[in-house]
CSV table of C-alpha atoms in Angstrom, one decimal:
chain,number,residue,atom,x,y,z
A,1,MET,CA,140.8,63.0,103.1
A,2,ASN,CA,140.7,66.7,102.1
A,3,ASN,CA,139.8,65.9,98.5
A,4,PHE,CA,137.2,63.6,99.1
A,5,TRP,CA,135.3,66.6,101.1
A,6,MET,CA,136.1,68.8,98.1
A,7,ILE,CA,134.5,66.0,95.9
A,8,MET,CA,131.4,65.9,98.2
A,9,LEU,CA,131.5,69.4,98.1
A,10,ASN,CA,131.5,70.1,94.1
A,11,LEU,CA,128.9,67.2,93.7
A,12,ASP,CA,126.1,68.8,96.2
A,13,ASN,CA,126.5,72.0,94.6
A,14,TYR,CA,126.2,70.0,90.9
A,15,SER,CA,122.7,68.3,92.9
A,16,ASN,CA,121.9,71.8,94.1
A,17,GLN,CA,122.3,73.3,90.1
A,18,LYS,CA,120.4,70.4,88.6
A,19,LYS,CA,117.3,71.1,91.2
A,20,ASN,CA,117.8,74.9,90.8
A,21,GLN,CA,117.5,74.5,86.8
A,22,ILE,CA,114.1,71.9,87.4
A,23,LEU,CA,112.5,74.4,89.7
A,24,LEU,CA,113.5,77.7,87.2
A,25,GLY,CA,111.9,75.4,84.2
A,26,LEU,CA,109.3,74.5,86.3
A,27,ALA,CA,108.6,78.4,87.1
A,28,ILE,CA,108.4,79.3,83.9
A,29,ILE,CA,106.2,77.3,82.3
A,30,PHE,CA,103.4,77.7,85.2
A,31,SER,CA,104.2,81.7,84.8
A,32,LEU,CA,103.2,81.8,80.6
A,33,ILE,CA,100.3,79.4,81.3
A,34,LEU,CA,98.8,82.0,84.1
A,35,CYS,CA,99.6,84.5,81.8
A,36,VAL,CA,97.9,83.2,79.2
A,37,GLU,CA,94.6,82.0,82.0
A,38,LEU,CA,94.5,85.5,83.1
A,39,ALA,CA,94.5,87.3,79.6
A,40,ILE,CA,91.9,84.8,77.7
A,41,ARG,CA,89.5,85.1,80.9
A,42,ALA,CA,90.1,88.5,80.9
A,43,TYR,CA,89.5,89.2,77.3
A,44,SER,CA,86.2,86.9,77.2
A,45,PHE,CA,85.2,89.0,79.9
A,46,ASN,CA,86.2,92.7,78.7
A,47,LEU,CA,83.4,92.0,76.2
A,48,GLU,CA,80.5,90.9,78.2
A,49,ALA,CA,81.1,93.7,80.5
A,50,LEU,CA,80.5,96.1,77.5
A,51,ALA,CA,78.2,94.6,76.1
A,52,ASN,CA,76.1,94.0,79.3
A,53,SER,CA,77.7,96.6,81.3
A,54,THR,CA,78.3,94.2,84.5
A,55,GLY,CA,80.6,94.9,87.0
A,56,GLN,CA,82.4,91.6,88.4
A,57,TYR,CA,85.7,90.8,89.1
A,58,ILE,CA,88.0,90.5,86.3
A,59,PRO,CA,88.6,87.6,84.8
A,60,ASP,CA,85.1,86.5,85.4
A,61,PHE,CA,85.7,82.7,86.1
A,62,SER,CA,82.1,81.6,85.8
A,63,LYS,CA,83.0,78.1,86.1
A,64,THR,CA,84.1,76.7,88.9
A,65,ILE,CA,86.9,75.0,87.1
A,66,ASP,CA,88.4,77.8,85.7
A,67,LYS,CA,88.8,79.0,89.1
A,68,ILE,CA,90.5,75.6,90.3
A,69,ARG,CA,92.8,75.8,87.7
A,70,VAL,CA,93.8,79.4,87.9
A,71,GLY,CA,94.2,78.3,91.8
A,72,ILE,CA,96.4,75.2,91.1
A,73,GLU,CA,98.8,77.5,88.8
A,74,TYR,CA,99.4,80.0,91.6
A,75,ARG,CA,99.8,77.8,94.4
A,76,CYS,CA,101.9,75.8,92.5
A,77,LEU,CA,104.2,78.6,91.6
A,78,ILE,CA,104.4,79.9,95.5
A,79,VAL,CA,105.3,75.8,96.0
A,80,ILE,CA,108.4,76.3,93.3
A,81,TYR,CA,109.3,79.0,95.4
A,82,ILE,CA,109.2,77.5,98.9
A,83,VAL,CA,111.7,74.8,97.4
A,84,TRP,CA,113.6,77.4,95.5
A,85,LEU,CA,114.4,79.4,99.3
A,86,ILE,CA,114.8,75.9,100.9
A,87,ILE,CA,117.6,74.6,98.6
A,88,ASN,CA,119.5,78.3,98.5
A,89,LYS,CA,119.0,78.9,102.3
A,90,ASN,CA,122.5,78.8,102.7
A,91,LYS,CA,123.8,79.4,99.5
A,92,LYS,CA,126.1,82.8,99.3
A,93,ILE,CA,127.1,84.9,96.1
A,94,ASP,CA,128.0,88.3,95.8
A,95,ILE,CA,126.7,90.0,92.4
A,96,SER,CA,125.5,93.8,91.4
A,97,PHE,CA,122.0,94.6,91.7
A,98,ILE,CA,121.5,94.9,88.3
A,99,LYS,CA,122.4,91.7,87.8
A,100,ILE,CA,119.8,90.4,90.3
A,101,LEU,CA,118.0,92.5,88.2
A,102,LYS,CA,118.8,91.2,84.9
A,103,ASN,CA,118.4,87.4,86.5
A,104,SER,CA,114.8,87.9,87.4
A,105,SER,CA,114.0,89.9,84.3
A,106,PHE,CA,111.7,86.9,83.2
A,107,PHE,CA,109.2,86.9,86.0
A,108,LEU,CA,109.4,90.8,86.3
A,109,LEU,CA,108.3,90.9,82.9
A,110,ILE,CA,105.6,88.2,83.5
A,111,ALA,CA,104.5,90.0,86.5
A,112,PHE,CA,103.9,93.0,84.4
A,113,ILE,CA,102.3,91.7,81.2
A,114,SER,CA,99.3,89.1,82.8
A,115,TYR,CA,96.3,91.2,83.3
A,116,PRO,CA,95.0,91.9,86.4
A,117,ILE,CA,92.4,89.4,88.2
A,118,THR,CA,90.5,92.0,90.1
A,119,THR,CA,89.0,95.5,89.6
A,120,ASP,CA,90.9,97.7,91.8
A,121,ILE,CA,93.3,99.0,89.2
A,122,ASN,CA,89.9,100.2,87.5
A,123,LEU,CA,88.9,102.0,90.4
A,124,TYR,CA,92.1,103.3,90.9
A,125,VAL,CA,92.2,104.8,86.9
A,126,HIS,CA,88.7,105.4,87.1
A,127,TYR,CA,88.9,108.1,90.6
A,128,GLY,CA,92.1,109.8,88.3
A,129,LEU,CA,89.5,110.4,86.0
A,130,MET,CA,87.1,112.3,88.3
A,131,ASP,CA,89.9,114.6,89.6
A,132,LEU,CA,91.2,115.7,86.3
A,133,ASN,CA,87.6,116.8,85.4
A,134,GLY,CA,87.2,118.6,88.6
A,135,ILE,CA,85.4,116.0,90.6
A,136,ASN,CA,86.5,115.3,94.1
A,137,PRO,CA,86.9,111.9,94.8
A,138,PHE,CA,86.8,111.8,98.4
A,139,ILE,CA,83.4,113.5,98.3
A,140,ASN,CA,81.4,112.2,95.1
A,141,ALA,CA,81.0,108.6,94.7
A,142,ALA,CA,82.6,106.7,92.0
A,143,SER,CA,79.1,105.9,90.9
A,144,THR,CA,78.6,109.3,90.6
A,145,PHE,CA,80.8,109.9,87.4
A,146,THR,CA,80.6,107.7,84.5
A,147,SER,CA,83.9,106.7,82.1
A,148,LYS,CA,85.3,104.2,79.9
A,149,LEU,CA,86.0,102.2,83.2
A,150,SER,CA,82.7,102.5,84.7
A,151,PRO,CA,81.2,98.9,83.3
A,152,PHE,CA,84.4,97.3,84.8
A,153,LEU,CA,83.9,98.8,88.1
A,154,VAL,CA,82.4,96.7,91.7
A,155,TRP,CA,83.3,99.2,94.2
A,156,LYS,CA,81.6,102.7,93.8
A,157,GLN,CA,81.7,104.8,96.7
A,158,THR,CA,84.0,107.6,97.4
A,159,SER,CA,87.8,107.2,97.5
A,160,THR,CA,89.2,104.9,100.4
A,161,TYR,CA,92.8,105.7,98.9
A,162,GLY,CA,94.6,109.5,100.0
A,163,PRO,CA,95.6,112.3,98.2
A,164,ILE,CA,99.2,110.9,97.3
A,165,SER,CA,97.6,107.9,95.7
A,166,GLN,CA,95.3,110.2,93.8
A,167,LEU,CA,98.4,111.7,91.8
A,168,PHE,CA,99.2,108.2,90.6
A,169,PHE,CA,95.6,107.4,89.6
A,170,MET,CA,95.5,111.0,88.2
A,171,PHE,CA,98.7,110.6,86.2
A,172,SER,CA,97.4,106.8,84.8
A,173,ALA,CA,94.4,108.3,83.8
A,174,ILE,CA,95.8,110.9,81.1
A,175,PHE,CA,96.2,107.7,78.8
A,176,VAL,CA,92.5,106.2,79.1
A,177,ALA,CA,92.0,108.7,76.1
A,178,ILE,CA,94.5,107.0,74.2
A,179,THR,CA,93.0,103.6,74.8
A,180,PRO,CA,91.8,102.4,78.5
A,181,ILE,CA,94.0,99.0,78.7
A,182,LEU,CA,96.9,101.8,78.6
A,183,GLY,CA,96.0,104.2,81.6
A,184,ILE,CA,95.8,100.3,83.6
A,185,TYR,CA,99.1,99.2,82.0
A,186,VAL,CA,100.8,102.9,82.7
A,187,PHE,CA,99.4,102.0,86.6
A,188,LYS,CA,100.9,98.9,86.6
A,189,LEU,CA,104.2,99.9,85.0
A,190,ILE,CA,104.3,102.0,88.2
A,191,CYS,CA,104.0,99.2,90.5
A,192,LEU,CA,106.7,97.7,89.1
A,193,LEU,CA,108.9,100.5,89.2
A,194,PHE,CA,108.1,101.0,92.6
A,195,HIS,CA,108.6,96.8,93.3
A,196,ILE,CA,111.9,97.2,91.8
A,197,LEU,CA,112.4,100.2,93.6
A,198,ASN,CA,111.4,98.6,97.1
A,199,SER,CA,113.7,95.3,96.3
A,200,SER,CA,116.5,98.3,95.6
A,201,LEU,CA,116.2,99.8,98.8
A,202,ILE,CA,116.5,96.1,100.8
A,203,TRP,CA,119.8,95.7,98.7
A,204,GLN,CA,121.4,98.7,99.5
A,205,HIS,CA,120.8,98.6,103.4
A,206,LEU,CA,121.2,95.4,103.0
A,207,LYS,CA,125.0,95.6,101.8
A,208,THR,CA,127.1,94.3,105.0
A,209,SER,CA,124.6,91.3,105.3
A,210,PRO,CA,126.5,88.4,103.9
A,211,HIS,CA,122.8,87.3,102.9
A,212,LYS,CA,121.5,90.3,100.8
A,213,VAL,CA,121.9,88.8,97.7
A,214,ASN,CA,119.9,86.0,98.9
A,215,ILE,CA,116.6,87.8,100.4
A,216,THR,CA,117.2,90.3,97.4
A,217,ILE,CA,116.0,87.9,95.1
A,218,ALA,CA,113.8,86.4,97.4
A,219,TYR,CA,111.7,89.8,98.1
A,220,LEU,CA,112.0,90.6,94.4
A,221,VAL,CA,111.0,87.4,92.8
A,222,ASN,CA,108.4,86.5,95.3
A,223,PRO,CA,105.6,85.0,93.6
A,224,PHE,CA,102.9,86.4,96.4
A,225,LEU,CA,104.5,90.0,95.9
A,226,LEU,CA,104.6,89.7,92.3
A,227,TYR,CA,101.5,88.9,91.7
A,228,GLU,CA,99.7,91.2,94.4
A,229,GLN,CA,101.8,94.2,93.6
A,230,VAL,CA,102.6,94.0,90.2
A,231,THR,CA,100.1,91.6,87.9
A,232,ASN,CA,97.2,93.0,90.6
A,233,ALA,CA,98.9,96.6,91.0
A,234,HIS,CA,97.4,96.9,94.3
A,235,ILE,CA,98.3,100.8,96.1
A,236,ASP,CA,99.8,98.7,99.1
A,237,VAL,CA,103.1,98.4,96.8
A,238,LEU,CA,103.4,102.0,97.7
A,239,ILE,CA,103.1,101.2,101.7
A,240,SER,CA,106.0,99.0,100.8
A,241,THR,CA,107.7,101.4,100.0
A,242,ALA,CA,106.9,103.8,102.8
A,243,LEU,CA,107.8,100.8,104.9
A,244,ILE,CA,110.8,100.1,103.7
A,245,ILE,CA,111.7,103.6,104.1
A,246,LEU,CA,110.3,104.6,107.6
A,247,ILE,CA,112.5,101.0,108.9
A,248,ILE,CA,115.6,102.5,107.2
A,249,CYS,CA,115.1,106.0,108.6
A,250,LEU,CA,114.6,104.5,112.2
A,251,LYS,CA,117.6,102.9,111.7
A,252,ASN,CA,119.4,105.6,111.0
A,253,HIS,CA,118.0,107.5,113.6
A,254,ASN,CA,116.6,109.7,111.1
A,255,TYR,CA,113.5,110.2,113.4
A,256,ILE,CA,112.2,113.7,111.2
A,257,ALA,CA,111.8,111.6,108.3
A,258,ALA,CA,110.8,108.4,109.5
A,259,ILE,CA,107.2,110.5,110.7
A,260,VAL,CA,107.4,112.7,107.4
A,261,THR,CA,107.4,109.2,106.0
A,262,ALA,CA,104.5,107.4,107.6
A,263,TRP,CA,102.6,110.5,107.4
A,264,ILE,CA,103.2,109.8,103.8
A,265,GLY,CA,102.5,106.4,103.9
A,266,PHE,CA,98.8,108.0,105.3
A,267,LEU,CA,98.4,109.9,102.3
A,268,ILE,CA,98.5,106.9,100.0
A,269,LYS,CA,96.6,104.5,102.5
A,270,THR,CA,95.6,105.1,106.1
A,271,LEU,CA,97.2,102.0,107.5
A,272,PRO,CA,100.6,103.8,108.4
A,273,ILE,CA,98.5,106.0,111.0
A,274,ILE,CA,99.2,103.1,113.7
A,275,TRP,CA,103.1,103.3,113.1
A,276,LEU,CA,103.0,106.9,114.4
A,277,PRO,CA,102.3,106.8,118.0
A,278,LEU,CA,105.0,103.7,118.7
A,279,ILE,CA,107.3,106.1,116.8
A,280,PHE,CA,106.4,109.4,119.4
A,281,VAL,CA,106.2,107.4,122.5
A,282,TYR,CA,109.7,105.7,121.4
A,283,LEU,CA,111.2,109.6,121.1
A,284,ILE,CA,109.6,110.4,124.5
A,285,LYS,CA,111.7,107.6,126.4
A,286,GLN,CA,114.4,109.0,125.0
A,287,GLN,CA,113.1,112.1,126.0
A,288,ARG,CA,114.0,114.0,122.5
A,289,TRP,CA,112.1,117.0,122.8
A,290,LYS,CA,113.2,119.1,120.0
A,291,ILE,CA,112.3,116.1,118.0
A,292,ILE,CA,108.9,115.8,119.5
A,293,PHE,CA,108.2,119.3,118.7
A,294,SER,CA,109.5,119.5,115.5
A,295,ALA,CA,107.5,116.5,114.6
A,296,VAL,CA,104.1,117.8,115.9
A,297,CYS,CA,104.6,121.0,114.1
A,298,LEU,CA,105.0,119.0,111.0
A,299,SER,CA,102.5,116.4,111.0
A,300,LEU,CA,100.0,119.4,111.8
A,301,GLY,CA,101.1,121.4,109.2
A,302,ILE,CA,100.7,118.1,107.0
A,303,LEU,CA,97.1,117.5,108.2
A,304,PHE,CA,96.0,121.0,107.6
A,305,ALA,CA,97.7,121.3,103.9
A,306,THR,CA,95.5,118.2,103.4
A,307,TYR,CA,92.4,119.7,104.6
A,308,VAL,CA,93.1,122.9,102.1
A,309,ILE,CA,94.0,120.5,99.5
A,310,ALA,CA,92.6,117.2,99.3
A,311,LEU,CA,89.9,117.4,102.2
A,312,PRO,CA,87.9,120.3,102.8
A,313,THR,CA,85.1,118.6,104.8
A,314,MET,CA,84.7,115.6,107.4
A,315,ASP,CA,82.9,113.3,105.0
A,316,ALA,CA,86.0,113.2,102.4
A,317,TRP,CA,88.2,112.6,105.8
A,318,LYS,CA,86.0,109.7,106.7
A,319,SER,CA,86.1,108.4,103.0
A,320,LEU,CA,89.3,107.3,104.1
A,321,LEU,CA,88.0,104.4,106.7
A,322,ASN,CA,86.5,102.9,103.8
A,323,PRO,CA,82.9,103.4,104.9
A,324,GLY,CA,81.3,101.2,101.7
A,325,VAL,CA,82.3,98.1,103.8
A,326,GLY,CA,80.6,99.0,106.5
A,327,GLU,CA,79.8,96.0,108.9
A,328,LYS,CA,80.7,93.1,106.0
A,329,VAL,CA,83.1,90.3,106.5
A,330,GLY,CA,85.7,88.8,104.1
A,331,GLY,CA,88.3,87.1,104.2
A,332,SER,CA,89.2,87.3,107.9
A,333,LEU,CA,89.0,85.8,111.1
A,334,TYR,CA,85.4,87.3,111.5
A,335,ALA,CA,84.2,86.1,108.6
A,336,LEU,CA,85.4,82.3,109.8
A,337,VAL,CA,83.8,83.4,113.0
A,338,LYS,CA,80.3,83.7,110.9
A,339,SER,CA,80.7,80.7,108.9
A,340,LEU,CA,81.5,78.5,112.1
A,341,LEU,CA,78.2,79.9,114.0
A,342,SER,CA,76.2,79.2,110.0
A,343,LEU,CA,77.5,75.7,110.0
A,344,LYS,CA,74.0,73.2,109.7
A,345,ILE,CA,75.6,71.1,112.1
A,346,LEU,CA,75.1,73.4,115.4
A,347,ASN,CA,71.1,74.6,113.9
A,348,LEU,CA,71.4,78.0,115.2
A,349,SER,CA,69.2,80.4,114.6
A,350,LEU,CA,69.8,83.8,112.8
A,351,SER,CA,69.2,85.5,115.5
A,352,PHE,CA,70.9,83.5,117.7
A,353,GLN,CA,74.0,83.6,115.3
A,354,ASP,CA,73.9,87.8,115.4
A,355,SER,CA,73.7,88.2,119.0
A,356,LEU,CA,76.9,85.5,119.6
A,357,TYR,CA,78.9,87.3,117.3
A,358,SER,CA,77.9,90.5,118.9
A,359,ILE,CA,79.5,89.1,121.3
A,360,ILE,CA,82.1,87.4,120.2
A,361,LYS,CA,83.5,90.6,117.6
A,362,PRO,CA,84.6,92.9,120.5
A,363,ILE,CA,86.1,90.0,122.2
A,364,ILE,CA,88.6,89.3,119.2
A,365,PHE,CA,89.1,93.5,118.9
A,366,SER,CA,90.0,93.8,121.8
A,367,ILE,CA,92.9,91.4,121.8
A,368,PHE,CA,94.3,93.7,119.0
A,369,VAL,CA,94.0,96.9,121.0
A,370,VAL,CA,95.5,94.9,124.0
A,371,SER,CA,98.4,93.4,121.8
A,372,TYR,CA,98.8,97.3,120.9
A,373,LEU,CA,99.0,99.3,124.0
A,374,ILE,CA,102.0,96.1,125.1
A,375,ILE,CA,104.0,96.8,122.1
A,376,LEU,CA,103.0,100.7,122.9
A,377,VAL,CA,104.7,100.9,126.2
A,378,LYS,CA,107.3,98.0,125.5
A,379,PRO,CA,110.8,100.9,125.8
A,380,TYR,CA,109.6,101.4,128.9
A,381,TRP,CA,109.5,98.0,130.4
A,382,LYS,CA,112.8,96.7,128.0
A,383,LYS,CA,115.7,97.3,128.8
A,384,ASN,CA,118.2,98.3,125.3
A,385,TYR,CA,114.9,98.9,123.4
A,386,SER,CA,116.4,100.1,120.0
A,387,ASP,CA,115.8,101.5,116.5
A,388,THR,CA,115.7,97.5,115.6
A,389,ASN,CA,113.4,97.0,118.0
A,390,LEU,CA,111.0,99.7,116.9
A,391,SER,CA,110.9,99.2,113.2
A,392,ILE,CA,109.9,95.4,114.2
A,393,SER,CA,107.2,96.4,116.8
A,394,ILE,CA,105.4,98.2,114.0
A,395,GLY,CA,105.4,94.8,111.5
A,396,TRP,CA,104.4,93.3,114.5
A,397,VAL,CA,101.3,96.1,115.2
A,398,THR,CA,100.7,95.5,111.5
A,399,LEU,CA,100.4,91.6,111.3
A,400,ILE,CA,97.8,91.9,114.3
A,401,LEU,CA,96.4,94.6,113.1
A,402,PHE,CA,95.6,92.6,110.1
A,403,MET,CA,94.4,89.5,112.3
A,404,PHE,CA,92.6,90.9,114.6
A,405,ALA,CA,91.3,94.0,113.7
A,406,ALA,CA,90.2,93.9,109.9
A,407,PRO,CA,86.8,92.2,109.5
A,408,TRP,CA,86.9,93.1,105.7
A,409,TYR,CA,90.6,91.7,105.1
A,410,CYS,CA,92.1,90.9,101.7
A,411,SER,CA,95.1,88.7,101.3
A,412,TRP,CA,97.2,91.3,99.4
A,413,TYR,CA,97.3,93.1,102.6
A,414,SER,CA,100.1,90.9,104.3
A,415,SER,CA,102.6,91.8,101.4
A,416,VAL,CA,103.8,95.1,103.0
A,417,LEU,CA,104.8,92.7,105.8
A,418,LEU,CA,107.3,91.0,103.7
A,419,GLY,CA,109.6,94.2,103.6
A,420,VAL,CA,109.7,94.5,107.4
A,421,VAL,CA,111.1,90.9,106.5
A,422,ALA,CA,113.3,92.0,104.4
A,423,LEU,CA,115.1,93.8,106.8
A,424,ASN,CA,114.9,92.3,109.7
A,425,ILE,CA,115.2,88.8,108.7
A,426,HIS,CA,117.4,88.2,112.4
A,427,SER,CA,113.6,88.1,114.5
A,428,LYS,CA,112.9,84.8,113.7
A,429,ARG,CA,109.9,85.2,115.8
A,430,PHE,CA,108.7,87.8,113.2
A,431,ALA,CA,109.5,86.9,110.1
A,432,ILE,CA,107.9,82.8,110.1
A,433,THR,CA,104.9,84.7,111.8
A,434,SER,CA,104.9,87.0,108.8
A,435,ILE,CA,105.8,84.5,106.2
A,436,GLY,CA,103.4,81.9,107.7
A,437,PHE,CA,100.7,84.7,107.7
A,438,CYS,CA,101.0,85.8,104.0
A,439,ILE,CA,101.6,82.1,102.9
A,440,ILE,CA,98.2,81.3,104.3
A,441,SER,CA,96.6,84.7,102.7
A,442,ALA,CA,98.2,84.1,99.3
A,443,ILE,CA,96.7,80.3,98.9
A,444,ALA,CA,93.2,80.5,101.3
């Protein structure tokens, strides 16, 4: 009887191995096709942009068939990844992080080589060039400075990214003097290295977990993360780093380091500012007055140093709030509501649509406010509220912000949630909700 079960187990392992080989082959094929597709479109658009001084998204998918084809290729990779997760969900292996990195190197390399599909990276490096030329990008709009990247800009406002981000922009901008594409790929290399760092931090934190290898691999080769944080090189990869370090600091009871990390995150991009009140309320509940006093002093010192060095005016601080978006909506619940109100079948006048939207908008935002306040006071009404609970609460607040308080929402914003999921995989409700939201963001 024992021999029978051993044979069946070996057959099952063999079957899974064959499935994994097929999935790997398909993933390689679709990755290469997508990489070549982006390269061709980027090349053709770059020629057009330089000739006509146009600023559009890169590549310029002028034909609907091009958009559909690239969308299918990207979505196929996501489907392959999901199937791979399901097949290997119970598989337990024990290998080193270096081995994981080596086995994942093909997909990391493809993500790095693939040319960005958005112009954000061009704007990053352009801001870096402004600073290198003595022009403060938080006070002066991108349109006031002309560089080799100017033809490729869509957003031409003042910088919405913090002073720490600006340091990476400046470093990348140094290489534009050789060729603009080198500056772009230097920044992409920075993003790749931070993605690997994030995976390494997750691996180290989960060193006692039997699922550490599966979780680390799942994070490292996640097509959504690779596409948005490495291929398109969005600054959110640095926010992911800040959030992962912050959660590790909280679980190690290093609260001062967690607060400093949150401020560092804020100086990368404004999002982390919403995490600080949760940490302070938690410390107040625990009556850690010395830590709170030290944290307040550090916070004031960080703000003052930022004011002196990079943000000397109120307009410079306001720049971090992305004023260029204004009343625009896109990719969000707000945009969905506007689209539904404009349906021809409803036959609503424009004035009535605007009036109805002005009523619905604050209702949607109030969902975020109420949810935030409930999560904020959670330490006072939930027994045994721990550092782990706090880290999950930070994840929930971030998710709810994206869902209900971001009229202008971009798919890559939610990529930061996957770091929280990886470190709190035991919280099934948060993990399922966040992964589902990321999948919807990726394929929408």
